XYZ file of C-alpha atoms in Angstrom:
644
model
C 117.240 35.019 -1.074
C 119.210 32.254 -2.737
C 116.497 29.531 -1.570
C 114.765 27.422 -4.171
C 111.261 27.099 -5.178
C 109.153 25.397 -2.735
C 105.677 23.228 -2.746
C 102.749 25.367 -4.157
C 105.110 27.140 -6.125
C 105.550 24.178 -8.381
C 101.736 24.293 -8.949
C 101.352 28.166 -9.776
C 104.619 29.522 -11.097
C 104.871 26.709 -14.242
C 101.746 28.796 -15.893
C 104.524 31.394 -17.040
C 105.517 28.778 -20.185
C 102.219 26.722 -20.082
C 101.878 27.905 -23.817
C 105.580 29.525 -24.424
C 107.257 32.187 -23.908
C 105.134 35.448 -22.759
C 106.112 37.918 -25.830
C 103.405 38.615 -27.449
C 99.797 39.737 -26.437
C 97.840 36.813 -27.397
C 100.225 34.442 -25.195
C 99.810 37.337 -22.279
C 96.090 36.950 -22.194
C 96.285 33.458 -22.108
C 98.747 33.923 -19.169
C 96.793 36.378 -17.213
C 92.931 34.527 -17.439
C 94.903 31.206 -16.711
C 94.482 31.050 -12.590
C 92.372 28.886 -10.772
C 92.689 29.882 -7.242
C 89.434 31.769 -6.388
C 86.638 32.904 -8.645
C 88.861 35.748 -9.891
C 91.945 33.578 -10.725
C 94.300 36.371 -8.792
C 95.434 37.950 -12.272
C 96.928 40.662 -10.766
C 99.367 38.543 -8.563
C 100.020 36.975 -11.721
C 101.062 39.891 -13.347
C 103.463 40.403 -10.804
C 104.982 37.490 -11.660
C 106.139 38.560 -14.588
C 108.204 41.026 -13.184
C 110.274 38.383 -12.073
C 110.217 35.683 -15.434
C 108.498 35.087 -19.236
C 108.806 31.510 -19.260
C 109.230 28.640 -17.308
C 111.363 27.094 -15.816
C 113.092 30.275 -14.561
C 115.563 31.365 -11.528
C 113.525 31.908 -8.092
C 116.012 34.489 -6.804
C 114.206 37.624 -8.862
C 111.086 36.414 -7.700
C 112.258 36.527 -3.844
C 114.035 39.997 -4.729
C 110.577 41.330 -5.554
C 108.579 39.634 -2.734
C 111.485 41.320 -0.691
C 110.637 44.604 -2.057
C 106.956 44.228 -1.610
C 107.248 43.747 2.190
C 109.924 47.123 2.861
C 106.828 49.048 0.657
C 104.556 47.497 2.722
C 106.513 48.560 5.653
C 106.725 51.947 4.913
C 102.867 52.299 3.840
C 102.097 50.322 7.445
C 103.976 53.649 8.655
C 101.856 56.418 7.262
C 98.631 54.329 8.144
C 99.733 54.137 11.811
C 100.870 57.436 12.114
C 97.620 58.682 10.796
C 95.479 56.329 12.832
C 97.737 57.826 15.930
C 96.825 61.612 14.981
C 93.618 60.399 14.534
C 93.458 59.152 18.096
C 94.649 62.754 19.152
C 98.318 62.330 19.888
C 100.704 64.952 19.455
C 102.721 64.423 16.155
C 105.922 62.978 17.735
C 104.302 60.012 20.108
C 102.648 59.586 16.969
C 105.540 59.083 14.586
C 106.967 56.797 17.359
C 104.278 54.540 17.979
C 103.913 54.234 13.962
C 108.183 53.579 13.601
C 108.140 50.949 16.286
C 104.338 49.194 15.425
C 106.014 48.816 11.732
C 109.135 47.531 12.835
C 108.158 45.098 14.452
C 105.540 44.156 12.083
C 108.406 44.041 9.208
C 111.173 42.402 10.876
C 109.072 39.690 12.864
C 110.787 36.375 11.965
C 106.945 34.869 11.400
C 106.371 36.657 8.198
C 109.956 35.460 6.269
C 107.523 32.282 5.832
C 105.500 34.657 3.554
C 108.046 37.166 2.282
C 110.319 34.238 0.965
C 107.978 31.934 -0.054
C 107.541 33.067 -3.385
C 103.926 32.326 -4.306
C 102.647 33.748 -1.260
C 102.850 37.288 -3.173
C 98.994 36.831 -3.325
C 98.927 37.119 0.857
C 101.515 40.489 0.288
C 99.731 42.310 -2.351
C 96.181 41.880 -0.782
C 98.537 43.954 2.461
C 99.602 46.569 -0.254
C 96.003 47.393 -1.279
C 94.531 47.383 1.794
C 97.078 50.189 3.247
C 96.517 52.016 0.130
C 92.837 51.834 0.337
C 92.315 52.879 3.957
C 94.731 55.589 3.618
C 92.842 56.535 0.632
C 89.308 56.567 2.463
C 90.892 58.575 5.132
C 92.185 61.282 3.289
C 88.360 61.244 1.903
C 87.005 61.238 5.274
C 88.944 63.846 6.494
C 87.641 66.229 2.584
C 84.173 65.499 4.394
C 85.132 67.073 7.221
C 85.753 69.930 5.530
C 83.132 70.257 3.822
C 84.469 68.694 0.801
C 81.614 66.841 -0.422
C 82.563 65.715 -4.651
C 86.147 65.974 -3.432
C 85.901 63.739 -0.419
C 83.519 61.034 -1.747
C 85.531 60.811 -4.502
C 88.704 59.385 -2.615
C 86.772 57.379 -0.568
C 84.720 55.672 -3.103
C 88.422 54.975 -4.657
C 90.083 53.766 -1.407
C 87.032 51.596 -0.100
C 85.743 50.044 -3.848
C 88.875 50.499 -5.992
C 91.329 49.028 -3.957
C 89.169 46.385 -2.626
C 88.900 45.409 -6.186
C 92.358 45.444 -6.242
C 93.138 43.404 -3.498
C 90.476 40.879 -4.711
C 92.507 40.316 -8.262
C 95.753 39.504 -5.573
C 93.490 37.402 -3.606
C 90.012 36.803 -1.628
C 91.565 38.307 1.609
C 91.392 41.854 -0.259
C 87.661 41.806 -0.109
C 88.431 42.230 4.001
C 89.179 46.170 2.958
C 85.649 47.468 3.587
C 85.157 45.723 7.279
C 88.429 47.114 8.705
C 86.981 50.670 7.334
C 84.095 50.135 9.597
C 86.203 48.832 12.377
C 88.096 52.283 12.394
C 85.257 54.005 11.510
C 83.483 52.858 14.788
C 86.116 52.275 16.990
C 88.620 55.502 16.452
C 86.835 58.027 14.500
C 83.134 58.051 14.784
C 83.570 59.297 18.590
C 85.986 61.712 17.837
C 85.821 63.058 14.185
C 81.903 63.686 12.981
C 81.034 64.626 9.624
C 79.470 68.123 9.095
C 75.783 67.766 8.431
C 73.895 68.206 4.879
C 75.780 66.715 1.849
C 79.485 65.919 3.386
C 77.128 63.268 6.035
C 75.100 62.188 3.589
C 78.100 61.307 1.069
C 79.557 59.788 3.870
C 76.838 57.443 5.218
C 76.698 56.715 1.623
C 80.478 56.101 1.062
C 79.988 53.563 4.104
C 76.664 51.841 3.373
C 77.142 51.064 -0.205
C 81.062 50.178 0.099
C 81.564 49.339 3.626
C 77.874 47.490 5.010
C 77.035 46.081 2.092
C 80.356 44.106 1.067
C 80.863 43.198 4.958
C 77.416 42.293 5.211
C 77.652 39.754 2.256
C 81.247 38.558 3.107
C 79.742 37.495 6.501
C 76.349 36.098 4.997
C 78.935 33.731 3.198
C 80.813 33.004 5.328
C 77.530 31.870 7.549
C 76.347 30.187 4.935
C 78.881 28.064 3.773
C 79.320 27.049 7.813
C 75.775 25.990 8.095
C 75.710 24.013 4.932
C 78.842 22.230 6.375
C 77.645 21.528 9.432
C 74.486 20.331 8.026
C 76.539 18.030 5.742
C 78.448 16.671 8.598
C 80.495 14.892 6.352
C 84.412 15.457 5.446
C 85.044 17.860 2.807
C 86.016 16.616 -0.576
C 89.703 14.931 0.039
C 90.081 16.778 3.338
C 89.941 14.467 6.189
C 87.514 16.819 8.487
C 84.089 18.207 8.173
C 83.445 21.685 8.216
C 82.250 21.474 11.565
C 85.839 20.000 12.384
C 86.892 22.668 11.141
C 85.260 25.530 12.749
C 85.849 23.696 16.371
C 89.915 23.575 14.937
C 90.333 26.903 14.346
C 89.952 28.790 17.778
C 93.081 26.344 18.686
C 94.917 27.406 15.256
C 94.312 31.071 15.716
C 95.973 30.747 19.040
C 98.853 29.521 18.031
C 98.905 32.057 15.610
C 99.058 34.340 18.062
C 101.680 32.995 20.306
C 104.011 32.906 17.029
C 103.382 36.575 16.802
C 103.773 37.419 20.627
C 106.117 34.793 21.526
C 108.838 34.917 18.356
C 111.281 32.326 18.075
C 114.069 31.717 15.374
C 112.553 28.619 14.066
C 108.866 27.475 13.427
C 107.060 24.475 11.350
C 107.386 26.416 8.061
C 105.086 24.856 5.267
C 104.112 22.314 6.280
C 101.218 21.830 8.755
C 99.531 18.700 7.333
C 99.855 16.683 10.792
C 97.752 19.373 12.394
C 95.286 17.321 14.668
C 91.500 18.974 13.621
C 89.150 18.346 16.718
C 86.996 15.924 16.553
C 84.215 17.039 19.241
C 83.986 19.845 21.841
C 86.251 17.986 24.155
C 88.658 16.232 21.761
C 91.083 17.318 21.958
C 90.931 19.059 25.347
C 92.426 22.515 23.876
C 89.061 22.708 21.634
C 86.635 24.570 24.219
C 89.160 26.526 26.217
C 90.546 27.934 23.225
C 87.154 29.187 21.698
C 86.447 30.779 25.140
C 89.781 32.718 24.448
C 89.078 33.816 21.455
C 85.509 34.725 22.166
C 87.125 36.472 25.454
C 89.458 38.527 23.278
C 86.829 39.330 21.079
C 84.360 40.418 23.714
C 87.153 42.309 25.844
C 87.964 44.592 22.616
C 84.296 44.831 22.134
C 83.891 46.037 26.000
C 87.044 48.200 25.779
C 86.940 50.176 22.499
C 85.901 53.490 23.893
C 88.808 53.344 27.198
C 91.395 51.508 24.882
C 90.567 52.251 21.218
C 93.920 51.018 19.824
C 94.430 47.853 21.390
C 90.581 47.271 20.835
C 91.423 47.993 16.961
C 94.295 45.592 16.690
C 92.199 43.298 18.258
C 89.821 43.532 16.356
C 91.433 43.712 13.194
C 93.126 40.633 13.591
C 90.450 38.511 14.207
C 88.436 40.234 11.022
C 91.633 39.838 9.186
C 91.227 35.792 9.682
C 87.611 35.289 8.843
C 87.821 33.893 5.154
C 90.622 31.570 5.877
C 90.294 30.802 9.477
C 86.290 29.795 9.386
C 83.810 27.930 7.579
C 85.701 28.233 4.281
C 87.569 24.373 4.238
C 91.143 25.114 3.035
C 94.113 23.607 4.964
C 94.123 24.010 8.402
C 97.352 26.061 9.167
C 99.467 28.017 7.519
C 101.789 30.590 8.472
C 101.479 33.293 5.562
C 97.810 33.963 6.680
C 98.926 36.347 9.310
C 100.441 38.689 7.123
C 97.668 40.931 6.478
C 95.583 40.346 9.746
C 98.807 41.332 11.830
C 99.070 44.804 9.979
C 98.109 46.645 13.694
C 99.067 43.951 16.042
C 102.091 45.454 17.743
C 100.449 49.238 17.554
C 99.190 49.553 20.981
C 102.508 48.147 22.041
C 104.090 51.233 19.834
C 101.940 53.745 21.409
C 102.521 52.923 25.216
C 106.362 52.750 24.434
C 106.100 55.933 22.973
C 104.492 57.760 26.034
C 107.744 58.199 28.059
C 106.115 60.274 30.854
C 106.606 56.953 33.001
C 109.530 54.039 32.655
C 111.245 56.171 30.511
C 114.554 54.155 30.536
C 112.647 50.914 30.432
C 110.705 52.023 27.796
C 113.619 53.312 25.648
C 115.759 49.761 26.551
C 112.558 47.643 24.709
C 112.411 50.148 21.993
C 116.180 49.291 20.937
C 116.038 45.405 21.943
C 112.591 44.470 20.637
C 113.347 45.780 16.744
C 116.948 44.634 17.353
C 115.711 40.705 18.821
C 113.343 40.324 16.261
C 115.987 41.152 13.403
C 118.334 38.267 14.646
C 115.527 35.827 14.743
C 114.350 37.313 11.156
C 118.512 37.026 10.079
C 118.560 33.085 11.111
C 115.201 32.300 9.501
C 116.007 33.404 6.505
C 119.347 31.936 6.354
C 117.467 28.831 6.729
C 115.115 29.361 3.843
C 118.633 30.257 1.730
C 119.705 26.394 2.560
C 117.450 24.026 1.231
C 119.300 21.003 2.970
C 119.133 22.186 6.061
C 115.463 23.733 5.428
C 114.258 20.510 4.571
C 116.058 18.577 7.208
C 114.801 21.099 10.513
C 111.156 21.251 9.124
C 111.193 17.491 9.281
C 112.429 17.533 12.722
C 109.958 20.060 13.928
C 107.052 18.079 12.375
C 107.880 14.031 12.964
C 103.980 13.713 11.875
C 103.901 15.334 8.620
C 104.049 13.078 5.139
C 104.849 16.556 3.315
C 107.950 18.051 5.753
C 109.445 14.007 6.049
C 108.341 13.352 2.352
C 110.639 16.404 1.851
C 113.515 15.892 3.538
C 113.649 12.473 1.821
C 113.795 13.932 -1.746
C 116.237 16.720 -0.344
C 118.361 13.351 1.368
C 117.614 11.701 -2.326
C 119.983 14.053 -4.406
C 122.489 14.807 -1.895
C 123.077 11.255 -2.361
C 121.913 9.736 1.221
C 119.382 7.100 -0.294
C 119.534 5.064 3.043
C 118.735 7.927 5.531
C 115.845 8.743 3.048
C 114.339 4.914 3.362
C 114.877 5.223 7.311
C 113.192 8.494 7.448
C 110.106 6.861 4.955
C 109.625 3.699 6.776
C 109.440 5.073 10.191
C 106.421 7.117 9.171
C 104.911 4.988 6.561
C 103.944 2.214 9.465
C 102.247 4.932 10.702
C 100.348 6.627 7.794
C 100.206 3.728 5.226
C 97.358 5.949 3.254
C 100.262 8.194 2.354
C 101.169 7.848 -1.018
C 103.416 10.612 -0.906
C 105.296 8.281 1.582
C 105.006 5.302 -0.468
C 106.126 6.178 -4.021
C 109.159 8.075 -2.688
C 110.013 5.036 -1.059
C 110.119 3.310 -4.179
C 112.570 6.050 -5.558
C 115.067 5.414 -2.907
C 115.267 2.151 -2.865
C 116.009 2.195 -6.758
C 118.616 4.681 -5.865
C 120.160 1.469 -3.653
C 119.719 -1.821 -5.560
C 116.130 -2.277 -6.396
C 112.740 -2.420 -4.589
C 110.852 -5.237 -3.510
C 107.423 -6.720 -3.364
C 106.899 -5.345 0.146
C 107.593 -1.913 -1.610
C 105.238 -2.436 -4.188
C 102.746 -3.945 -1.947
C 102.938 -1.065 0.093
C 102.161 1.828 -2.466
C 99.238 -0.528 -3.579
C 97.621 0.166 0.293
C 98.402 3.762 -0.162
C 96.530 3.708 -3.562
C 93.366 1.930 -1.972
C 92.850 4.162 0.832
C 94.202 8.120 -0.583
C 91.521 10.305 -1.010
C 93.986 12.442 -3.119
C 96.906 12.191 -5.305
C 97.044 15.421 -6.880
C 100.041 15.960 -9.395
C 102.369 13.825 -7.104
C 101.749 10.491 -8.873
C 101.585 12.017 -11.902
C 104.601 13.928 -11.686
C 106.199 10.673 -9.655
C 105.197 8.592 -12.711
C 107.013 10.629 -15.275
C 109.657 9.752 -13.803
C 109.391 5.875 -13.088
C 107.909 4.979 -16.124
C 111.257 4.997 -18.102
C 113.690 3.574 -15.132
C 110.610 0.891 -15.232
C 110.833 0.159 -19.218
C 114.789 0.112 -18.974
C 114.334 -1.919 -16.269
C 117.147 0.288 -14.446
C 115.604 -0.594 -11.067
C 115.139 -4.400 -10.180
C 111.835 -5.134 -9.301
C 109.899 -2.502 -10.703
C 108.185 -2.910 -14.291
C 105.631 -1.717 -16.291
C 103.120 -4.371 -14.939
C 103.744 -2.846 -11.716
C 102.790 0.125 -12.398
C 100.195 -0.513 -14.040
C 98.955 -2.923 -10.928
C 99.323 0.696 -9.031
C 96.812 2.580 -11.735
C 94.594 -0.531 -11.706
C 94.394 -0.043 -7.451
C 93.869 3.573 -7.706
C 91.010 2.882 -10.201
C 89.332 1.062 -7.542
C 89.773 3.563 -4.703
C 86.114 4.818 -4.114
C 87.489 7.720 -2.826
C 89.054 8.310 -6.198
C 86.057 7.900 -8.347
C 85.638 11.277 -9.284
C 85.820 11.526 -12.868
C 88.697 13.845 -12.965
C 91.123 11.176 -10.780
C 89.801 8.630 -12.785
C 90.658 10.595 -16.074
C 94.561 10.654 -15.056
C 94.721 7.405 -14.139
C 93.147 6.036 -17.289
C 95.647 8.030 -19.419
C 98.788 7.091 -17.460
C 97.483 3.543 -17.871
C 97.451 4.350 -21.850
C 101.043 5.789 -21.396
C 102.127 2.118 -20.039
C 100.297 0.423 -23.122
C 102.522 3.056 -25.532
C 105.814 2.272 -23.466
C 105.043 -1.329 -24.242
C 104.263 -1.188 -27.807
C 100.705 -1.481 -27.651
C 99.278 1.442 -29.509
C 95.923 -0.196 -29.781
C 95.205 -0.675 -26.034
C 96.504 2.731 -25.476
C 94.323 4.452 -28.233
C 91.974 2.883 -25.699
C 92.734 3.996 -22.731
C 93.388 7.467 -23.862
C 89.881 7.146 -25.324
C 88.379 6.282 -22.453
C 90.036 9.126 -20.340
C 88.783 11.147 -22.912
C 85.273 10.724 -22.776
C 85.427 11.051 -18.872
C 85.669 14.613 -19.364
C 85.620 15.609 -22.770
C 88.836 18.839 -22.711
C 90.267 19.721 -25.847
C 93.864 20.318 -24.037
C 93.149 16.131 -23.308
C 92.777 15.081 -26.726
C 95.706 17.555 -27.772
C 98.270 15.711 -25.094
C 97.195 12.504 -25.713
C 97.030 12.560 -30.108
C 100.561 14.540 -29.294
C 101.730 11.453 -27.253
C 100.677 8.847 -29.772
C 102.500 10.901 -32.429
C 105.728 11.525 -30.576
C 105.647 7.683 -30.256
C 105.781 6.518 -33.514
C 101.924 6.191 -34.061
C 100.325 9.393 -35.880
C 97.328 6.722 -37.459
C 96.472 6.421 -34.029
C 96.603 9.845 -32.933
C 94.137 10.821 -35.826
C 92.245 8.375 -34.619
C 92.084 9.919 -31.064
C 91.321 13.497 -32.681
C 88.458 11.967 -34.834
C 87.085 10.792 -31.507
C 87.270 14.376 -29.836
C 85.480 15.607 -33.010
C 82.717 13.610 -32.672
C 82.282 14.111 -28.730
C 83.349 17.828 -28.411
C 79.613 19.198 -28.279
C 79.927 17.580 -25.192
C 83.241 19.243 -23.289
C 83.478 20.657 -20.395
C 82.124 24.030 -19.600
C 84.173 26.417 -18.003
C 83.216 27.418 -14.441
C 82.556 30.497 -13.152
C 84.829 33.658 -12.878
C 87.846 33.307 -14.644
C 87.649 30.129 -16.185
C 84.783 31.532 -18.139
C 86.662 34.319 -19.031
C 90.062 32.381 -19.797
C 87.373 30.062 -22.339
C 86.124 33.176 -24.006
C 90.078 34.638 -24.208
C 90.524 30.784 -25.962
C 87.739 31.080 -28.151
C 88.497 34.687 -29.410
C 92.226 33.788 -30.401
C 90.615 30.344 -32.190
C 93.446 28.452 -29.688
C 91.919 25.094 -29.575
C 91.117 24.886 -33.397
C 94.497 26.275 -34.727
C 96.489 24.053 -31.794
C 94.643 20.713 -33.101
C 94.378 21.556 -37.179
C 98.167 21.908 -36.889
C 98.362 18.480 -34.446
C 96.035 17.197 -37.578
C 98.562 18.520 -40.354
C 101.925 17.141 -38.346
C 100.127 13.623 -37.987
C 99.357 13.570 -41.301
C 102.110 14.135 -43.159
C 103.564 11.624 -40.543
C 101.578 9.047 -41.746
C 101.683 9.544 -45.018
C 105.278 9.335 -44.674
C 104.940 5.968 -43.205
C 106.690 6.528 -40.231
C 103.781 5.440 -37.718
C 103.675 1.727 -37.046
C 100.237 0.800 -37.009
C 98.938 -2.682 -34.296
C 99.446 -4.628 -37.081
C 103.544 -4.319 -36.451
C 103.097 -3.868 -33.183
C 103.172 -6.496 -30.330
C 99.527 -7.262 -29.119
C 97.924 -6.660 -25.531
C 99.881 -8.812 -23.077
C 102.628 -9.037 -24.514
C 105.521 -9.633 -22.472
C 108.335 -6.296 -21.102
């Protein structure tokens, strides 16, 4: 619980003081339209969030408190679902009960999910759980109104639990959409054979109920999904800055489900954690040799619930469940291969059927009653250790690196981790080892350069190295910029020997190149970093350039802001007028928002007049700057080229 913030955190969580603190309503809307992750933007994961913090940065332990509280409610909704489902089935109220205690123990103390419960951004894999329980307990208690005859009454609830709560679940998260197949799993498997519908108006709200909120949503999910894998395949090519194609992906997966599964069947204390980059995607049918066996397993497991629903209706439901619970992360959609977290919700009945033969003590009573008490109790000491871990970031960082040799992100890591604890040289062993390896790795690279600065300076073989990294990543995300921030002044200072301004600048100039990079959004944070290094070196007129330039790659008001806000903070307001006179005269020309909830986060923008009021008063500061004379125009200034 005392564990820091980790990875994607760093790239969700800072949107609670992207625009100051959240006290006030126009700063909350602004907050709440601000995601990017899915079409919806997961505002109601979000708004979780602020349960926990208004502003940024902010303590993680609240935020793990909450997560921590999610997952025992989770738990004890988990209960009443499987202890309906069980009466459902038609056992007697006590085997019931049992099966439903031990299933959700399990569930909630298996030491795979602490990767989701502590990991504080993967709320939006909890919550989607949460609404999902809700919803199907909601649709039951309709189903069962039907029954009775119940027809405004029972449609009513199970419009609510099948719609409402899949909208729900959907503002958490895509996975929430899910909600409507697992009704018509349980609908077909447990309750069509055994629990019919009167017939006149309770059937017909009922078919009704299913069709337009059950068939329809499945239907479309699935068309989607089929889609999107043809397309890919078609394609044939990789995926953006993913190194695999979508059909890659789809051979991968049948191998990634399975180990999936032997996490969940086969605990241990101690797994891979976060990071799962080094995951080998197969290439063909037969490379590697795990590819076709594995998608006959699956297949099998699927087509052996299929075959056994009517003898074995629970274990054909968990089944079942599972494998529905993995189909928008686990198929043709191409995010990351593996990840832990995504077994949260599809797990929700795994260990059921184990729960209901444990309960049925007419045979191996003692047995039975021994794995009842040493199951919940075996899975709580793995749970105790792994969490433990995640409350020692050391450590953390230093067995996720030994359990993944391959991955840039687990021994780029530890490295940092080794970095402040003061152990520079054991971060430049662990660096080098892999970097001769994966010399595309920038990650690698640039933290290479950090430690050796930490121990006397870096070298030309250092620099040389990051400039290989630059030609051939298809990626660099925030690290480089977030890496740069930080080199930039040790390089001006010239507090590490070896590394200057030109050098980094040589870096930008390499990435520039990178085809794989060309993109104009890469190529827009390149260009401005390049006009930071100008501005560092007193050369306001090549970096009114650069930040020009960067500009009209893609014309975004929040660009011109940071980069007229830059010039100014640096001595040069002329030049930052000069930057927002540009933006004038090219704005008819930004970017427009994309669908979902970057449309809607425009229109929130737009309503409040943000962009206007944030620039006029950028205008107003700049100008009474300059009329102050405290901007240096290039006619003080050294010119281009002039020397560090």
């Amino acid at each position: 619980m005392h564990g820091s913030f980790l990875f994607d955190d760093f790239a969700n969580l800072p949107a609670l003081g992207a625009s100051g603190p959240i006290d006030n309503w126009p700063v909350f809307w602004r907050y709440i339209t601000s995601g990017t992750a899915d079409p919806t933007g997961r505002p109601l994961t979000l708004l979780t969030f602020l349960l926990d913090a208004h502003d940024w940065p902010a303590d993680p332990f609240p935020f793990k408190r909450t997560n921590l509280i999610l997952h025992l409610v989770n738990g004890v909704l988990l209960y009443a679902l499987l202890a309906r489902l069980g009466r459902l089935l038609g056992h007697d109220d006590r085997r019931s009960r049992t099966a439903a205690l031990l299933g959700t123990a399990i569930w909630l103390l298996h030491p795979l999910l602490v990767s989701t419960t502590l990991y504080i951004v993967q709320r939006e894999a909890m919550l989607p759980a949460t609404c999902t329980i809700v919803g199907l307990l909601l649709w039951l208690h309709g189903r069962q109104l039907l029954t009775q005859g119940r027809t405004a009454t029972g449609l009513s609830w199970s419009v609510l639990g099948l719609a409402g709560f899949a909208a729900l679940g959907v503002l958490a998260k895509a996975n929430g959409a899910l909600l409507p197949l697992f009704a018509l799993l349980i609908e077909m498997i447990l309750l069509a054979p055994r629990h019919t519908i009167p017939d006149g108006a309770p059937r017909q709200a009922h078919r009704f109920a299913l069709f337009a909120f059950g068939i329809v949503p499945a239907v479309a999910i699935l068309g989607y999904l089929f889609r999107t894998g043809l397309l890919g395949v078609l394609d044939g090519g990789p995926v953006g800055f993913r190194p695999w194609s979508v059909g890659q992906r789809l051979l991968t997966e049948p191998r990634v489900l399975l180990d999936y599964l032997q996490l969940l069947w086969l605990p241990r204390p101690f797994s891979s954690g976060l990071f799962n980059d080094q995951y080998v995607a197969s290439t063909s049918w037969l490379q590697p040799a795990t590819t076709v066996p594995a998608m006959l397993v699956v297949f099998g497991l699927i087509g052996l619930a299929c075959w056994q629903r009517r003898r074995h209706p629970a274990l054909a439901l968990a089944i079942l469940f599972y494998f529905a619970g993995q189909l928008l992360e686990s198929t043709s959609i191409p995010l990351e291969l593996y990840f832990e977290h995504r077994n949260y919700l599809p797990a929700l009945l795994m260990f059921w059927p184990l729960g209901l033969w444990l309960a049925d003590a007419r045979k191996l009573r003692l047995f039975k009653y021994a794995l009842m008490l040493a199951l919940p109790l075996g899975l709580a000491w793995m749970t105790h250790a792994r969490a433990e871990l995640w409350g020692n970031v050391h450590s953390q960082a230093l067995l996720w690196a030994r359990i993944n040799p391959d991955s840039a992100r687990a021994q780029t890591n530890a490295a940092q981790i080794e970095m402040q604890a003061g152990q520079s040289q054991a971060a430049i062993r662990r660096l080098e080892k892999l970097i001769a390896h994966q010399p595309d790795q920038v990650q690698l690279t640039f933290n290479l350069i950090g430690a050796h600065c930490m121990t006397g300076g870096i070298t030309a073989a250092d620099l040389a190295a990051a400039q290989v990294a630059m030609q051939g990543t298809p990626n660099t995300g925030t690290l480089f910029a977030n890496w740069f921030e930080r080199m930039l002044p040790v390089a001006i200072s010239g507090e590490c020997p070896g590394l200057t301004a030109q050098g980094l600048q040589e870096l930008i100039d390499t990435g520039l190149k990178n085809p794989k990079l060309s993109a104009a959004g890469p190529q827009q944070d390149l260009t401005y970093l390049r006009g930071r290094i100008a501005l560092a070196r007193k050369q306001p007129d090549a970096a009114l350039a650069d930040f020009t330039r960067a500009l009209d790659l893609q014309v975004r008001p929040g660009m011109a802001l940071q980069a007229a806000a830059t010039l100014g903070a640096a001595g040069y307001p002329s030049h930052g007028l000069r930057l927002l006179d540009r933006y004038e005269r090219v704005s008819g020309e930004a970017m427009k928002p994309g669908f979902g909830m970057p449309w809607l986060h425009a229109w929130v923008l737009e309503r409040q007049h943000y962009w206007p009021h944030e620039l006029d008063h950028l205008r107003r500061q700049l100008t009474l700057d300059a009329m102050a004379g405290s901007g240096n125009t290039s006619s003080h200034t050294s010119q281009p080229g002039a020397p560090d």
